[in-house]
Amino acid sequence: MTVLLRSKTGAELMQPARDTLPKQQVAWTIALAALTNFMVSLDNLVVATALPTLHEDLGGDAGSLSWAVNAYTLAFASLILTGTTLADRFGRLRVFTTGLTVFTVGSILCAVSSSMEFLIGARVVQGIGGGIVLPLTLALITSVTPPEERGKAIGIWGGVIGIAVASGPVVGGAIIQGFSWHWIFWLNVPIGLGVIAFARAHVPESFGGSRKIDPVGLLMATSAVLLIVQALIRGPEREWTDTSILGGLIVGPLLLVGFVLWERRVSEPMIDISLFRNLSMSAGCVSNFILNAGMFGPAFLLTQYIQLGLGNSPIEVGVRLLPWTALTLVISPFVGQLADKIGERYLVTIGLLLPGVAFVWIGAELSDAAAGYGSLWLPLLCAGVGTALAFPSVSSAVMRSVTPQQAGMASGSSETFAYVGAVFGVAMATAWFAAFGDYGTAADMADGAGPALLGIGVLSIIGAIVAVLFIRQQKMAASDHDKAFETAG
């Protein structure tokens, strides 16, 4: 069932009436969005585990191997805002299934790759599809859930990230050892095709506005993210003073400033800049940046230290990281319900503070000596509790601060911050590691990882301060503007 809703510009849109949608349809939307989130999030982690095997089978030096991961990340981060803009205009379900089709085709191309160059190109196709799809999973959930139930739904959505993070190294190691690396991509194909079919049958269409496509704004935003992300990815392997790196770090932010100024002038902007006057929205995006930097940077360092420094297999690495990663699966769904009752501010604050303390703790341990796993599991457990609290709470803070019509804009902006944060975290970890240590021995690795983790821990603590100061306490009652937005059929 649908009702006519009027946007601020007066255009009539077909939106699902969330209070009259069948519960089964809502459940399908949440389940399919969560499954898609799992598949896209798992893919990059599994590929990272497969890099040594890819090197043996396809050849390539360290630089080309890193691009098997980075090509996906670069395309992904650059297409997030484009995907959400197109979805708001042409329909979120339509663009979601299109993006998922691109991701599935990219997975097939990856699976049949016979050279490293072909695989890198196929990973770009995958990244384009993933960048379009992932933020729309949140927008679809927001379009069918009332505010008082949104935290629980986003908690489920965030919980599958925990499954992906926890199982990524284990699943990747098991597939590679039991079958071949090709199957880490073939597994995406039946999942992708199944989600497309069931989404078309069970998920209602929704729109974010009747705005025209803003090609100038689209080009500026995509170019800015592309320049910044490529600089962060390539900076550690090159000199930071390299022309293309330094140029990206200067021109990219300047393009973002130009994008903001342009969006304030046009009558139908790609992103409503006034969204960022909402402190919960702005602080949520900053928190998402820091949360992902504080997740992927340490993951990059710790997986290598535990495997190469302490001599564990890929599967053993995954098992040893479970105190950090598995708690998201257990805690996140309950965190969503808690956010519905008490708001997100203190959940995000504690969720960023605990990993900050944990990584300062681990950094101090490694800076003092080449610590064994026995001294790592307790701070990893502390970080796991924090991550489980933060992931769904940050997303909930952002999505609860906007109307359903603005969900695509908000989700796209937040996910862009998140992915740039993830790349920043890995770049920061790599740069600090290279400055203080190397891959010679466990002690050499600890010398580099210790200061890097200390720095990332401090960054997470700064994020906790931002959250407690600027995220408003939005509880389960719908905000006034959300109530006003919804109408009866």
Coordinates of C-alpha atoms in Angstrom, one line a residue:
M1 CA 0.0 0.0 0.0
T2 CA 1.3 3.5 -0.8
V3 CA 0.4 7.0 0.0
L4 CA 1.3 10.3 -1.6
L5 CA 3.8 12.3 0.3
R6 CA 4.9 15.9 -0.5
S7 CA 8.5 16.9 -0.4
K8 CA 9.7 20.4 0.5
T9 CA 9.6 21.3 -3.2
G10 CA 6.0 20.2 -3.4
A11 CA 6.6 17.2 -5.7
E12 CA 4.4 14.2 -5.2
L13 CA 6.2 10.9 -4.4
M14 CA 5.1 7.4 -4.1
Q15 CA 6.3 6.1 -0.7
P16 CA 5.4 3.0 1.4
A17 CA 3.1 3.8 4.3
R18 CA 5.2 2.4 7.0
D19 CA 2.3 2.1 9.5
T20 CA 0.3 0.0 7.1
L21 CA 3.0 -2.2 5.5
P22 CA 2.6 -5.9 6.2
K23 CA 5.0 -7.1 8.8
Q24 CA 6.2 -9.8 6.5
Q25 CA 7.2 -7.2 3.9
V26 CA 9.1 -5.2 6.6
A27 CA 10.8 -8.4 7.7
W28 CA 11.8 -9.2 4.1
T29 CA 13.3 -5.8 3.6
I30 CA 15.4 -5.9 6.8
A31 CA 16.5 -9.5 6.1
L32 CA 17.6 -8.9 2.5
A33 CA 19.3 -5.6 3.3
A34 CA 21.2 -7.4 6.1
L35 CA 22.2 -10.3 3.9
T36 CA 23.4 -7.9 1.2
N37 CA 25.4 -6.0 3.9
F38 CA 27.0 -9.3 5.0
M39 CA 28.0 -10.3 1.5
V40 CA 29.5 -6.9 0.5
S41 CA 31.3 -6.5 3.9
L42 CA 32.6 -10.1 3.9
D43 CA 34.0 -9.9 0.4
N44 CA 36.9 -7.5 1.1
L45 CA 37.9 -9.3 4.2
V46 CA 38.0 -12.7 2.5
V47 CA 40.0 -11.3 -0.4
A48 CA 42.6 -9.9 2.0
T49 CA 43.0 -13.4 3.4
A50 CA 43.5 -14.8 -0.1
L51 CA 46.4 -12.5 -1.1
P52 CA 49.2 -15.0 -0.5
T53 CA 47.4 -17.7 -2.5
L54 CA 46.6 -15.2 -5.3
H55 CA 50.3 -14.4 -5.5
E56 CA 51.2 -18.1 -5.9
D57 CA 48.6 -18.6 -8.6
L58 CA 48.5 -15.3 -10.6
G59 CA 51.9 -13.8 -9.8
G60 CA 52.3 -10.1 -9.3
D61 CA 54.4 -8.1 -6.9
A62 CA 53.4 -6.6 -3.6
G63 CA 52.0 -3.5 -5.3
S64 CA 49.7 -5.4 -7.6
L65 CA 48.5 -7.6 -4.8
S66 CA 47.6 -4.5 -2.7
W67 CA 45.5 -3.3 -5.7
A68 CA 43.5 -6.4 -5.6
V69 CA 42.0 -5.0 -2.4
N70 CA 42.5 -1.2 -3.1
A71 CA 40.8 -1.2 -6.5
Y72 CA 37.6 -2.4 -4.9
T73 CA 37.9 0.1 -2.1
L74 CA 38.6 3.0 -4.4
A75 CA 35.7 2.3 -6.7
F76 CA 33.4 1.6 -3.8
A77 CA 34.1 4.9 -1.9
S78 CA 33.9 6.9 -5.1
L79 CA 30.4 5.6 -6.1
I80 CA 28.5 5.8 -2.8
L81 CA 27.2 9.4 -3.3
T82 CA 26.4 8.7 -7.0
G83 CA 24.4 5.6 -6.1
T84 CA 22.3 7.3 -3.4
T85 CA 21.6 10.3 -5.6
L86 CA 20.4 8.1 -8.5
A87 CA 18.3 6.0 -6.1
D88 CA 16.5 9.0 -4.6
R89 CA 15.6 10.1 -8.1
F90 CA 14.8 6.8 -9.9
G91 CA 13.8 4.6 -7.0
R92 CA 15.9 2.9 -4.3
L93 CA 14.8 -0.6 -5.0
R94 CA 15.5 -0.2 -8.7
V95 CA 19.0 1.2 -8.2
F96 CA 19.7 -1.3 -5.4
T97 CA 18.9 -4.3 -7.7
T98 CA 20.9 -2.7 -10.5
G99 CA 23.9 -2.2 -8.2
L100 CA 23.6 -5.7 -6.9
T101 CA 23.6 -7.0 -10.5
V102 CA 26.8 -5.1 -11.2
F103 CA 28.4 -6.6 -8.0
T104 CA 27.3 -10.1 -9.1
V105 CA 28.7 -9.7 -12.6
G106 CA 31.9 -8.4 -11.1
S107 CA 32.1 -11.5 -8.8
I108 CA 31.8 -13.7 -11.9
L109 CA 34.6 -11.8 -13.6
C110 CA 36.8 -12.1 -10.5
A111 CA 36.1 -15.9 -10.3
V112 CA 37.2 -16.5 -13.9
S113 CA 40.3 -14.2 -13.7
S114 CA 43.5 -15.7 -15.2
S115 CA 45.8 -12.8 -14.5
M116 CA 46.3 -10.3 -11.8
E117 CA 45.6 -7.4 -14.2
F118 CA 42.2 -9.0 -15.1
L119 CA 41.4 -9.6 -11.4
I120 CA 42.1 -5.9 -10.5
G121 CA 39.8 -4.7 -13.3
A122 CA 37.1 -7.1 -12.1
R123 CA 37.5 -5.8 -8.6
V124 CA 36.7 -2.3 -9.9
V125 CA 33.4 -3.6 -11.3
Q126 CA 32.7 -5.3 -7.9
G127 CA 33.5 -2.0 -6.1
I128 CA 31.2 0.0 -8.3
G129 CA 28.3 -2.4 -7.5
G130 CA 29.1 -2.5 -3.8
G131 CA 29.4 1.3 -3.5
I132 CA 25.9 1.7 -5.0
V133 CA 24.3 -1.1 -2.9
L134 CA 25.6 -0.8 0.6
P135 CA 24.2 2.7 1.6
L136 CA 20.9 1.8 0.0
T137 CA 20.5 -1.1 2.4
L138 CA 20.1 1.5 5.2
A139 CA 17.9 3.7 3.2
L140 CA 15.5 0.7 2.4
I141 CA 15.3 -0.2 6.1
T142 CA 14.6 3.4 7.1
S143 CA 11.8 3.6 4.4
V144 CA 9.8 0.7 6.0
T145 CA 10.5 1.1 9.7
P146 CA 8.9 3.6 12.1
P147 CA 11.3 5.6 14.3
E148 CA 10.5 3.7 17.4
E149 CA 11.6 0.4 15.7
R150 CA 14.4 1.7 13.6
G151 CA 17.2 1.2 16.2
K152 CA 16.3 -2.5 16.5
A153 CA 16.3 -2.9 12.7
I154 CA 19.6 -1.1 12.3
G155 CA 21.0 -3.2 15.2
I156 CA 20.2 -6.4 13.1
W157 CA 21.9 -4.7 10.1
G158 CA 24.9 -3.8 12.2
G159 CA 25.0 -7.3 13.7
V160 CA 25.7 -8.9 10.3
I161 CA 28.8 -6.7 10.0
G162 CA 30.0 -8.5 13.1
I163 CA 29.4 -11.8 11.4
A164 CA 31.3 -10.7 8.4
V165 CA 34.2 -9.3 10.3
A166 CA 34.4 -12.3 12.7
S167 CA 34.0 -14.9 10.0
G168 CA 36.0 -13.2 7.1
P169 CA 39.4 -14.6 7.9
V170 CA 38.1 -18.0 9.0
V171 CA 35.8 -18.4 6.0
G172 CA 38.5 -17.2 3.6
G173 CA 41.1 -19.5 5.1
A174 CA 38.7 -22.5 5.0
I175 CA 37.6 -21.9 1.4
I176 CA 41.2 -21.4 0.2
Q177 CA 42.4 -24.5 2.0
G178 CA 39.4 -26.7 1.2
F179 CA 38.6 -25.6 -2.4
S180 CA 40.3 -22.8 -4.3
W181 CA 40.5 -19.0 -4.2
H182 CA 38.0 -18.8 -7.1
W183 CA 35.2 -19.9 -4.8
I184 CA 35.5 -16.8 -2.6
F185 CA 33.9 -15.0 -5.6
W186 CA 31.6 -17.8 -6.9
L187 CA 29.8 -17.8 -3.6
N188 CA 28.6 -14.3 -4.2
V189 CA 26.7 -15.3 -7.4
P190 CA 23.8 -17.4 -6.0
I191 CA 23.5 -15.0 -3.0
G192 CA 23.4 -12.0 -5.3
L193 CA 20.9 -13.5 -7.7
G194 CA 18.7 -14.7 -4.9
V195 CA 18.6 -11.3 -3.2
I196 CA 17.7 -9.6 -6.5
A197 CA 14.8 -12.0 -7.1
F198 CA 13.4 -11.8 -3.6
A199 CA 13.9 -8.0 -3.3
R200 CA 11.8 -7.4 -6.5
A201 CA 9.1 -9.6 -5.1
H202 CA 9.0 -8.4 -1.5
V203 CA 10.6 -5.0 -1.0
P204 CA 8.5 -1.9 -1.6
E205 CA 9.9 0.9 -3.9
S206 CA 10.7 4.2 -2.3
F207 CA 12.0 7.5 -3.4
G208 CA 14.0 10.3 -1.8
G209 CA 12.9 13.3 -3.9
S210 CA 12.0 14.6 -7.4
R211 CA 15.2 16.6 -7.8
K212 CA 17.0 16.7 -11.1
I213 CA 20.4 15.0 -11.4
D214 CA 23.1 17.6 -10.7
P215 CA 25.9 16.6 -13.0
V216 CA 28.3 19.3 -11.8
G217 CA 27.8 18.4 -8.1
L218 CA 28.0 14.7 -8.9
L219 CA 31.3 15.2 -10.8
M220 CA 32.8 17.4 -8.1
A221 CA 31.8 15.0 -5.2
T222 CA 33.0 11.8 -7.0
S223 CA 36.3 13.4 -8.1
A224 CA 37.0 14.7 -4.6
V225 CA 36.5 11.3 -3.0
L226 CA 38.4 9.6 -5.7
L227 CA 41.4 12.0 -5.3
I228 CA 41.5 11.7 -1.5
V229 CA 41.1 8.0 -1.4
Q230 CA 43.7 7.2 -4.0
A231 CA 46.2 9.5 -2.2
L232 CA 45.5 7.7 1.1
I233 CA 45.8 4.3 -0.5
R234 CA 49.0 5.0 -2.5
G235 CA 50.7 7.3 0.0
P236 CA 52.3 4.5 2.2
E237 CA 53.8 2.8 -0.8
R238 CA 55.1 6.0 -2.3
E239 CA 56.6 9.2 -0.9
W240 CA 53.8 11.4 0.5
T241 CA 55.5 14.3 -1.4
D242 CA 54.8 12.5 -4.7
T243 CA 53.0 14.9 -7.1
S244 CA 49.9 12.7 -7.5
I245 CA 49.7 12.0 -3.7
L246 CA 50.2 15.6 -2.6
G247 CA 47.9 16.8 -5.4
G248 CA 45.2 14.5 -4.3
L249 CA 45.4 15.6 -0.7
I250 CA 45.2 19.2 -1.7
V251 CA 42.9 19.2 -4.7
G252 CA 40.5 16.7 -3.2
P253 CA 39.6 18.8 -0.1
L254 CA 39.4 21.9 -2.3
L255 CA 36.9 20.1 -4.5
L256 CA 34.8 19.2 -1.5
V257 CA 34.7 22.9 -0.4
G258 CA 33.7 23.8 -4.0
F259 CA 31.1 21.1 -3.9
V260 CA 29.6 22.5 -0.7
L261 CA 29.5 26.1 -2.2
W262 CA 28.0 24.8 -5.4
E263 CA 25.3 22.8 -3.6
R264 CA 24.3 25.9 -1.6
R265 CA 23.7 27.8 -4.8
V266 CA 21.7 25.3 -7.0
S267 CA 18.0 25.1 -6.6
E268 CA 17.9 21.3 -6.5
P269 CA 21.1 20.1 -4.8
M270 CA 22.5 16.6 -4.9
I271 CA 22.9 16.8 -1.1
D272 CA 21.0 19.1 1.2
I273 CA 23.9 20.8 3.0
S274 CA 21.5 22.0 5.7
L275 CA 21.5 18.3 6.9
F276 CA 24.9 19.0 8.4
R277 CA 23.5 21.8 10.6
N278 CA 21.9 18.9 12.6
L279 CA 24.6 18.1 15.1
S280 CA 23.6 14.5 15.4
M281 CA 24.0 14.0 11.6
S282 CA 27.4 15.8 11.5
A283 CA 28.7 14.1 14.7
G284 CA 27.4 10.8 13.5
C285 CA 29.3 11.1 10.2
V286 CA 32.6 12.1 12.0
S287 CA 32.1 9.2 14.5
N288 CA 31.6 6.8 11.6
F289 CA 34.9 8.0 10.0
I290 CA 36.8 7.5 13.3
L291 CA 35.0 4.2 14.1
N292 CA 36.1 2.7 10.7
A293 CA 39.6 4.1 10.9
G294 CA 39.8 2.5 14.4
M295 CA 38.5 -0.8 13.1
F296 CA 40.4 -1.3 9.8
G297 CA 43.7 0.2 10.8
P298 CA 44.2 -2.2 13.8
A299 CA 42.8 -5.1 11.8
F300 CA 45.4 -4.5 9.1
L301 CA 48.2 -4.5 11.7
L302 CA 47.0 -7.2 14.1
T303 CA 46.2 -9.8 11.4
Q304 CA 49.7 -9.5 10.1
Y305 CA 51.3 -9.5 13.5
I306 CA 49.4 -12.6 14.7
Q307 CA 50.1 -14.5 11.4
L308 CA 53.6 -13.4 10.5
G309 CA 55.0 -12.3 13.8
L310 CA 53.5 -15.0 16.0
G311 CA 53.4 -17.8 13.3
N312 CA 49.7 -18.6 13.0
S313 CA 47.7 -19.8 9.9
P314 CA 44.9 -17.7 8.4
I315 CA 42.3 -19.7 10.1
E316 CA 44.1 -19.5 13.5
V317 CA 44.3 -15.7 13.0
G318 CA 40.5 -15.5 12.5
V319 CA 39.9 -17.6 15.7
R320 CA 42.3 -15.4 17.7
L321 CA 40.5 -12.3 16.6
L322 CA 37.1 -13.6 17.7
P323 CA 37.2 -11.8 21.2
W324 CA 37.3 -8.6 19.2
T325 CA 35.1 -9.4 16.2
A326 CA 32.5 -12.0 17.3
L327 CA 30.9 -9.8 20.0
T328 CA 29.3 -7.6 17.4
L329 CA 27.1 -10.6 16.3
V330 CA 26.0 -11.2 19.9
I331 CA 25.6 -7.6 21.2
S332 CA 24.5 -5.4 18.2
P333 CA 20.9 -6.5 17.9
F334 CA 20.3 -5.7 21.6
V335 CA 22.1 -2.4 21.2
G336 CA 19.6 -1.3 18.6
Q337 CA 16.7 -2.0 21.0
L338 CA 18.6 -0.1 23.7
A339 CA 19.1 2.9 21.4
D340 CA 15.4 3.0 20.8
K341 CA 14.9 3.5 24.6
I342 CA 17.8 5.7 25.7
G343 CA 19.2 7.3 22.6
E344 CA 22.6 6.9 20.9
R345 CA 24.9 9.5 22.5
Y346 CA 26.3 7.4 25.3
L347 CA 26.3 4.2 23.4
V348 CA 28.4 5.8 20.7
T349 CA 30.7 7.4 23.3
I350 CA 31.3 4.2 25.2
G351 CA 31.6 2.3 21.9
L352 CA 34.5 4.6 20.7
L353 CA 36.1 5.0 24.1
L354 CA 36.5 1.2 24.8
P355 CA 38.5 0.5 21.5
G356 CA 40.5 3.6 22.1
V357 CA 41.6 2.4 25.5
A358 CA 42.1 -1.2 24.2
F359 CA 44.4 -0.1 21.3
V360 CA 46.4 2.3 23.6
W361 CA 46.8 -0.8 25.9
I362 CA 47.9 -3.1 23.1
G363 CA 50.1 -0.4 21.7
A364 CA 51.9 0.0 25.0
E365 CA 52.3 -3.8 25.3
L366 CA 53.8 -4.0 21.8
S367 CA 56.0 -0.9 22.2
D368 CA 57.6 -2.5 25.3
A369 CA 58.2 -6.0 23.8
A370 CA 57.0 -8.4 21.2
A371 CA 53.9 -9.4 23.1
G372 CA 52.4 -12.9 22.7
Y373 CA 48.7 -13.6 22.2
G374 CA 48.2 -14.0 25.9
S375 CA 48.6 -10.3 26.5
L376 CA 46.3 -9.4 23.6
W377 CA 43.1 -11.2 24.2
L378 CA 41.8 -9.1 27.1
P379 CA 42.2 -5.7 25.4
L380 CA 40.8 -7.3 22.2
L381 CA 37.7 -8.3 24.2
C382 CA 37.4 -4.7 25.5
A383 CA 37.6 -3.4 21.9
G384 CA 35.0 -6.0 20.8
V385 CA 32.4 -4.7 23.3
G386 CA 33.0 -1.2 22.2
T387 CA 32.8 -2.0 18.5
A388 CA 29.6 -3.9 19.1
L389 CA 28.1 -0.9 20.8
A390 CA 29.3 1.6 18.3
F391 CA 28.5 0.2 14.8
P392 CA 24.7 0.1 15.1
S393 CA 24.5 3.2 17.3
V394 CA 26.4 5.4 14.9
S395 CA 24.2 4.4 12.0
S396 CA 21.1 4.8 14.1
A397 CA 22.1 8.3 15.2
V398 CA 22.5 9.4 11.6
M399 CA 19.4 7.8 10.3
R400 CA 17.1 8.9 13.2
S401 CA 18.2 12.5 12.7
V402 CA 16.7 12.8 9.3
T403 CA 13.3 12.1 7.6
P404 CA 12.7 9.0 5.5
Q405 CA 12.9 11.2 2.4
Q406 CA 16.4 12.3 3.4
A407 CA 17.5 8.7 4.2
G408 CA 19.4 8.2 0.9
M409 CA 21.4 11.5 1.3
A410 CA 22.2 10.7 5.0
S411 CA 23.2 7.1 4.4
G412 CA 25.3 8.0 1.4
S413 CA 27.1 10.8 3.3
S414 CA 27.7 8.6 6.4
E415 CA 28.9 5.6 4.4
T416 CA 31.3 7.9 2.4
F417 CA 32.7 9.1 5.7
A418 CA 33.0 5.5 6.9
Y419 CA 34.9 4.2 3.8
V420 CA 37.2 7.2 3.7
G421 CA 37.8 6.6 7.4
A422 CA 38.6 2.9 6.7
V423 CA 41.2 3.8 4.1
F424 CA 42.6 6.6 6.3
G425 CA 43.0 4.1 9.2
V426 CA 44.9 1.6 7.0
A427 CA 47.1 4.4 5.5
M428 CA 47.8 5.8 9.0
A429 CA 48.6 2.4 10.3
T430 CA 50.9 1.6 7.4
A431 CA 52.7 4.9 7.6
W432 CA 53.4 4.7 11.3
F433 CA 54.4 1.0 11.0
A434 CA 56.9 1.8 8.3
A435 CA 58.3 4.7 10.3
F436 CA 59.1 2.6 13.4
G437 CA 59.4 -1.1 12.4
D438 CA 59.5 -3.6 9.6
Y439 CA 58.7 -7.3 8.7
G440 CA 62.0 -8.7 9.8
T441 CA 61.1 -10.4 13.2
A442 CA 58.3 -10.4 15.6
A443 CA 60.1 -7.7 17.6
D444 CA 60.6 -5.6 14.5
M445 CA 56.9 -5.9 13.7
A446 CA 56.0 -5.0 17.3
D447 CA 58.2 -1.9 17.1
G448 CA 56.1 -0.7 14.2
A449 CA 52.7 -1.8 15.3
G450 CA 52.9 -0.4 18.8
P451 CA 53.2 3.3 18.0
A452 CA 50.6 2.9 15.2
L453 CA 48.0 1.3 17.5
L454 CA 48.7 4.0 20.2
G455 CA 47.9 6.7 17.6
I456 CA 44.7 4.9 16.4
G457 CA 43.7 4.5 20.1
V458 CA 44.0 8.2 20.7
L459 CA 42.0 8.9 17.5
S460 CA 39.2 6.7 18.9
I461 CA 39.2 8.5 22.2
I462 CA 38.8 11.8 20.3
G463 CA 35.8 10.3 18.5
A464 CA 34.3 9.5 21.9
I465 CA 34.6 13.1 23.0
V466 CA 33.0 14.3 19.7
A467 CA 30.1 11.9 20.3
V468 CA 29.3 12.9 23.9
L469 CA 29.5 16.6 23.0
F470 CA 27.5 16.7 19.8
I471 CA 25.1 13.7 19.4
R472 CA 21.7 14.5 20.7
Q473 CA 19.7 12.1 22.9
Q474 CA 17.1 10.9 20.4
K475 CA 14.9 8.3 22.0
M476 CA 12.3 6.0 20.5
A477 CA 9.5 8.6 20.0
A478 CA 9.5 9.9 16.5
S479 CA 10.9 13.4 16.0
D480 CA 8.4 16.1 15.2
H481 CA 9.6 16.5 11.6
D482 CA 9.3 12.7 11.1
K483 CA 5.8 12.6 12.4
A484 CA 4.9 15.5 10.2
F485 CA 6.4 13.8 7.2
E486 CA 4.2 10.8 7.4
T487 CA 0.6 11.0 6.4
A488 CA -2.3 8.5 6.5
G489 CA -3.4 7.0 3.3

